[in-house]
Amino acid sequence: MRVRKPKQETSIDISSLIDVLFILLIFLMLAVRFTEPTSTISIDLPKSKTDQFGTESIPLRIQLKSNGELYKNQIKMDIETFANSLEMNTDGNLGVSLEVDQHTEFGTFVQVTDILKSKKYLKIDIKTKKE
């Protein structure tokens, strides 16, 4: 008669696996950046339900045309002249009315807003055409 060997109990100790999973979870939670949306302005700015964003009357009016022309208070100028003619906003209370044509190059828009930011103009009303 043959003697049978008792079956060995096969089990896996998962306590170390749980520790590793918790460490990975903590790493992922620390590595992921939780950021707010970078922009709340839609891409198609000229079409909106209102005439403009903001309600203040602004003494400085800047217009960007689709052909690259820039106007400051109805006076045509280039980017360099605009940057040199713009005064520093020392108290931070002055605002700017910015009118941008729908087909203006985005690079021109970024240049103008960068100049405004460097001169401490932080209140910018973006005017659009009403639908």
PDB file of C-alpha atoms in Angstrom:
ATOM      1  CA  MET A   1       0.000   0.000   0.000  1.00  0.00           C
ATOM      2  CA  ARG A   2       1.267   3.406  -0.915  1.00  0.00           C
ATOM      3  CA  VAL A   3       1.442   6.152   1.575  1.00  0.00           C
ATOM      4  CA  ARG A   4       0.254   9.462   0.279  1.00  0.00           C
ATOM      5  CA  LYS A   5       2.109  12.568   1.136  1.00  0.00           C
ATOM      6  CA  PRO A   6      -0.015  15.234   2.688  1.00  0.00           C
ATOM      7  CA  LYS A   7      -0.705  18.122   0.333  1.00  0.00           C
ATOM      8  CA  GLN A   8       1.273  21.206   1.070  1.00  0.00           C
ATOM      9  CA  GLU A   9      -0.789  24.267   1.669  1.00  0.00           C
ATOM     10  CA  THR A  10       0.077  26.854  -0.960  1.00  0.00           C
ATOM     11  CA  SER A  11      -0.673  30.431  -0.019  1.00  0.00           C
ATOM     12  CA  ILE A  12       0.907  33.730  -0.840  1.00  0.00           C
ATOM     13  CA  ASP A  13       1.613  36.265   1.862  1.00  0.00           C
ATOM     14  CA  ILE A  14       0.235  39.516   0.466  1.00  0.00           C
ATOM     15  CA  SER A  15       1.054  41.755   3.410  1.00  0.00           C
ATOM     16  CA  SER A  16       4.217  43.030   1.720  1.00  0.00           C
ATOM     17  CA  LEU A  17       2.296  43.518  -1.538  1.00  0.00           C
ATOM     18  CA  ILE A  18      -0.197  45.749   0.251  1.00  0.00           C
ATOM     19  CA  ASP A  19       2.661  47.821   1.666  1.00  0.00           C
ATOM     20  CA  VAL A  20       4.161  48.277  -1.785  1.00  0.00           C
ATOM     21  CA  LEU A  21       0.781  49.311  -3.222  1.00  0.00           C
ATOM     22  CA  PHE A  22       0.303  51.921  -0.496  1.00  0.00           C
ATOM     23  CA  ILE A  23       3.768  53.329  -1.161  1.00  0.00           C
ATOM     24  CA  LEU A  24       3.001  53.544  -4.897  1.00  0.00           C
ATOM     25  CA  LEU A  25      -0.312  55.229  -4.154  1.00  0.00           C
ATOM     26  CA  ILE A  26       1.353  57.823  -1.936  1.00  0.00           C
ATOM     27  CA  PHE A  27       4.031  58.428  -4.575  1.00  0.00           C
ATOM     28  CA  LEU A  28       1.428  58.988  -7.298  1.00  0.00           C
ATOM     29  CA  MET A  29      -0.595  61.314  -5.097  1.00  0.00           C
ATOM     30  CA  LEU A  30       2.476  63.445  -4.460  1.00  0.00           C
ATOM     31  CA  ALA A  31       3.690  63.341  -8.064  1.00  0.00           C
ATOM     32  CA  VAL A  32       0.437  64.376  -9.746  1.00  0.00           C
ATOM     33  CA  ARG A  33      -0.075  68.102  -9.997  1.00  0.00           C
ATOM     34  CA  PHE A  34      -3.545  69.262  -9.121  1.00  0.00           C
ATOM     35  CA  THR A  35      -3.915  72.482 -11.098  1.00  0.00           C
ATOM     36  CA  GLU A  36      -6.741  74.764 -11.983  1.00  0.00           C
ATOM     37  CA  PRO A  37      -7.625  75.307 -15.609  1.00  0.00           C
ATOM     38  CA  THR A  38      -5.094  77.661 -17.146  1.00  0.00           C
ATOM     39  CA  SER A  39      -7.609  79.708 -19.045  1.00  0.00           C
ATOM     40  CA  THR A  40     -11.270  80.447 -18.693  1.00  0.00           C
ATOM     41  CA  ILE A  41     -11.449  82.503 -21.888  1.00  0.00           C
ATOM     42  CA  SER A  42     -12.673  80.680 -24.946  1.00  0.00           C
ATOM     43  CA  ILE A  43     -10.479  80.581 -28.039  1.00  0.00           C
ATOM     44  CA  ASP A  44     -12.979  82.447 -30.207  1.00  0.00           C
ATOM     45  CA  LEU A  45     -12.918  85.747 -28.296  1.00  0.00           C
ATOM     46  CA  PRO A  46     -14.676  88.012 -30.787  1.00  0.00           C
ATOM     47  CA  LYS A  47     -17.966  86.118 -30.391  1.00  0.00           C
ATOM     48  CA  SER A  48     -19.626  86.595 -27.015  1.00  0.00           C
ATOM     49  CA  LYS A  49     -22.988  87.330 -25.485  1.00  0.00           C
ATOM     50  CA  THR A  50     -21.868  90.719 -24.124  1.00  0.00           C
ATOM     51  CA  ASP A  51     -20.114  93.683 -25.694  1.00  0.00           C
ATOM     52  CA  GLN A  52     -17.129  93.536 -23.359  1.00  0.00           C
ATOM     53  CA  PHE A  53     -15.662  91.971 -20.254  1.00  0.00           C
ATOM     54  CA  GLY A  54     -15.405  94.447 -17.377  1.00  0.00           C
ATOM     55  CA  THR A  55     -17.400  97.563 -16.617  1.00  0.00           C
ATOM     56  CA  GLU A  56     -14.883 100.347 -15.934  1.00  0.00           C
ATOM     57  CA  SER A  57     -14.320 103.206 -18.341  1.00  0.00           C
ATOM     58  CA  ILE A  58     -10.716 102.793 -19.430  1.00  0.00           C
ATOM     59  CA  PRO A  59      -8.575 105.734 -20.562  1.00  0.00           C
ATOM     60  CA  LEU A  60      -6.134 103.502 -22.507  1.00  0.00           C
ATOM     61  CA  ARG A  61      -7.557 101.814 -25.618  1.00  0.00           C
ATOM     62  CA  ILE A  62      -5.456  99.329 -27.602  1.00  0.00           C
ATOM     63  CA  GLN A  63      -6.618  97.818 -30.892  1.00  0.00           C
ATOM     64  CA  LEU A  64      -4.968  94.932 -32.756  1.00  0.00           C
ATOM     65  CA  LYS A  65      -5.997  94.462 -36.376  1.00  0.00           C
ATOM     66  CA  SER A  66      -5.709  91.221 -38.351  1.00  0.00           C
ATOM     67  CA  ASN A  67      -3.083  92.731 -40.688  1.00  0.00           C
ATOM     68  CA  GLY A  68      -0.745  93.365 -37.733  1.00  0.00           C
ATOM     69  CA  GLU A  69      -1.538  97.037 -37.193  1.00  0.00           C
ATOM     70  CA  LEU A  70      -1.541  98.273 -33.603  1.00  0.00           C
ATOM     71  CA  TYR A  71      -3.409 101.365 -32.411  1.00  0.00           C
ATOM     72  CA  LYS A  72      -3.038 103.065 -29.042  1.00  0.00           C
ATOM     73  CA  ASN A  73      -5.883 105.535 -28.441  1.00  0.00           C
ATOM     74  CA  GLN A  74      -6.590 105.721 -32.207  1.00  0.00           C
ATOM     75  CA  ILE A  75      -2.886 106.362 -33.043  1.00  0.00           C
ATOM     76  CA  LYS A  76      -1.184 103.813 -35.279  1.00  0.00           C
ATOM     77  CA  MET A  77       2.211 102.554 -34.069  1.00  0.00           C
ATOM     78  CA  ASP A  78       4.490  99.530 -34.149  1.00  0.00           C
ATOM     79  CA  ILE A  79       5.280  97.226 -31.203  1.00  0.00           C
ATOM     80  CA  GLU A  80       8.537  98.987 -30.245  1.00  0.00           C
ATOM     81  CA  THR A  81       6.948 102.451 -30.282  1.00  0.00           C
ATOM     82  CA  PHE A  82       4.042 101.089 -28.267  1.00  0.00           C
ATOM     83  CA  ALA A  83       6.369  99.621 -25.640  1.00  0.00           C
ATOM     84  CA  ASN A  84       8.348 102.866 -25.368  1.00  0.00           C
ATOM     85  CA  SER A  85       5.285 105.121 -25.250  1.00  0.00           C
ATOM     86  CA  LEU A  86       3.473 103.130 -22.573  1.00  0.00           C
ATOM     87  CA  GLU A  87       3.910 104.650 -19.125  1.00  0.00           C
ATOM     88  CA  MET A  88       4.559 102.532 -16.035  1.00  0.00           C
ATOM     89  CA  ASN A  89       1.401 101.815 -14.026  1.00  0.00           C
ATOM     90  CA  THR A  90       2.834 102.659 -10.611  1.00  0.00           C
ATOM     91  CA  ASP A  91      -0.327 102.500  -8.499  1.00  0.00           C
ATOM     92  CA  GLY A  92      -1.814  99.472 -10.290  1.00  0.00           C
ATOM     93  CA  ASN A  93      -5.260 101.066 -10.629  1.00  0.00           C
ATOM     94  CA  LEU A  94      -5.126 101.918 -14.326  1.00  0.00           C
ATOM     95  CA  GLY A  95      -6.796  99.546 -16.737  1.00  0.00           C
ATOM     96  CA  VAL A  96      -6.591  98.824 -20.446  1.00  0.00           C
ATOM     97  CA  SER A  97      -9.283  98.220 -23.033  1.00  0.00           C
ATOM     98  CA  LEU A  98      -7.986  95.622 -25.492  1.00  0.00           C
ATOM     99  CA  GLU A  99      -9.784  95.074 -28.804  1.00  0.00           C
ATOM    100  CA  VAL A 100      -8.397  92.181 -30.829  1.00  0.00           C
ATOM    101  CA  ASP A 101      -9.546  91.208 -34.297  1.00  0.00           C
ATOM    102  CA  GLN A 102     -10.571  87.564 -34.600  1.00  0.00           C
ATOM    103  CA  HIS A 103      -7.891  86.785 -37.183  1.00  0.00           C
ATOM    104  CA  THR A 104      -4.987  88.485 -35.409  1.00  0.00           C
ATOM    105  CA  GLU A 105      -1.899  86.323 -34.952  1.00  0.00           C
ATOM    106  CA  PHE A 106      -1.684  84.946 -31.439  1.00  0.00           C
ATOM    107  CA  GLY A 107       1.982  85.932 -31.209  1.00  0.00           C
ATOM    108  CA  THR A 108       1.082  89.611 -31.589  1.00  0.00           C
ATOM    109  CA  PHE A 109      -1.532  89.280 -28.858  1.00  0.00           C
ATOM    110  CA  VAL A 110       1.036  87.668 -26.552  1.00  0.00           C
ATOM    111  CA  GLN A 111       3.597  90.418 -27.284  1.00  0.00           C
ATOM    112  CA  VAL A 112       1.104  93.156 -26.404  1.00  0.00           C
ATOM    113  CA  THR A 113      -0.087  91.459 -23.219  1.00  0.00           C
ATOM    114  CA  ASP A 114       3.545  90.820 -22.211  1.00  0.00           C
ATOM    115  CA  ILE A 115       4.342  94.524 -22.631  1.00  0.00           C
ATOM    116  CA  LEU A 116       1.261  95.432 -20.595  1.00  0.00           C
ATOM    117  CA  LYS A 117       2.281  93.023 -17.839  1.00  0.00           C
ATOM    118  CA  SER A 118       5.841  94.371 -17.751  1.00  0.00           C
ATOM    119  CA  LYS A 119       4.430  97.892 -17.307  1.00  0.00           C
ATOM    120  CA  LYS A 120       2.235  96.638 -14.399  1.00  0.00           C
ATOM    121  CA  TYR A 121      -1.123  96.835 -16.225  1.00  0.00           C
ATOM    122  CA  LEU A 122      -3.095  93.989 -14.683  1.00  0.00           C
ATOM    123  CA  LYS A 123      -6.680  95.169 -15.304  1.00  0.00           C
ATOM    124  CA  ILE A 124      -7.340  94.348 -18.950  1.00  0.00           C
ATOM    125  CA  ASP A 125     -10.854  94.508 -20.430  1.00  0.00           C
ATOM    126  CA  ILE A 126     -11.130  92.416 -23.577  1.00  0.00           C
ATOM    127  CA  LYS A 127     -13.790  93.840 -25.864  1.00  0.00           C
ATOM    128  CA  THR A 128     -15.615  91.614 -28.312  1.00  0.00           C
ATOM    129  CA  LYS A 129     -18.420  91.895 -30.833  1.00  0.00           C
ATOM    130  CA  LYS A 130     -21.873  91.062 -29.576  1.00  0.00           C
ATOM    131  CA  GLU A 131     -23.550  88.110 -31.353  1.00  0.00           C
TER     132      GLU A 131
END
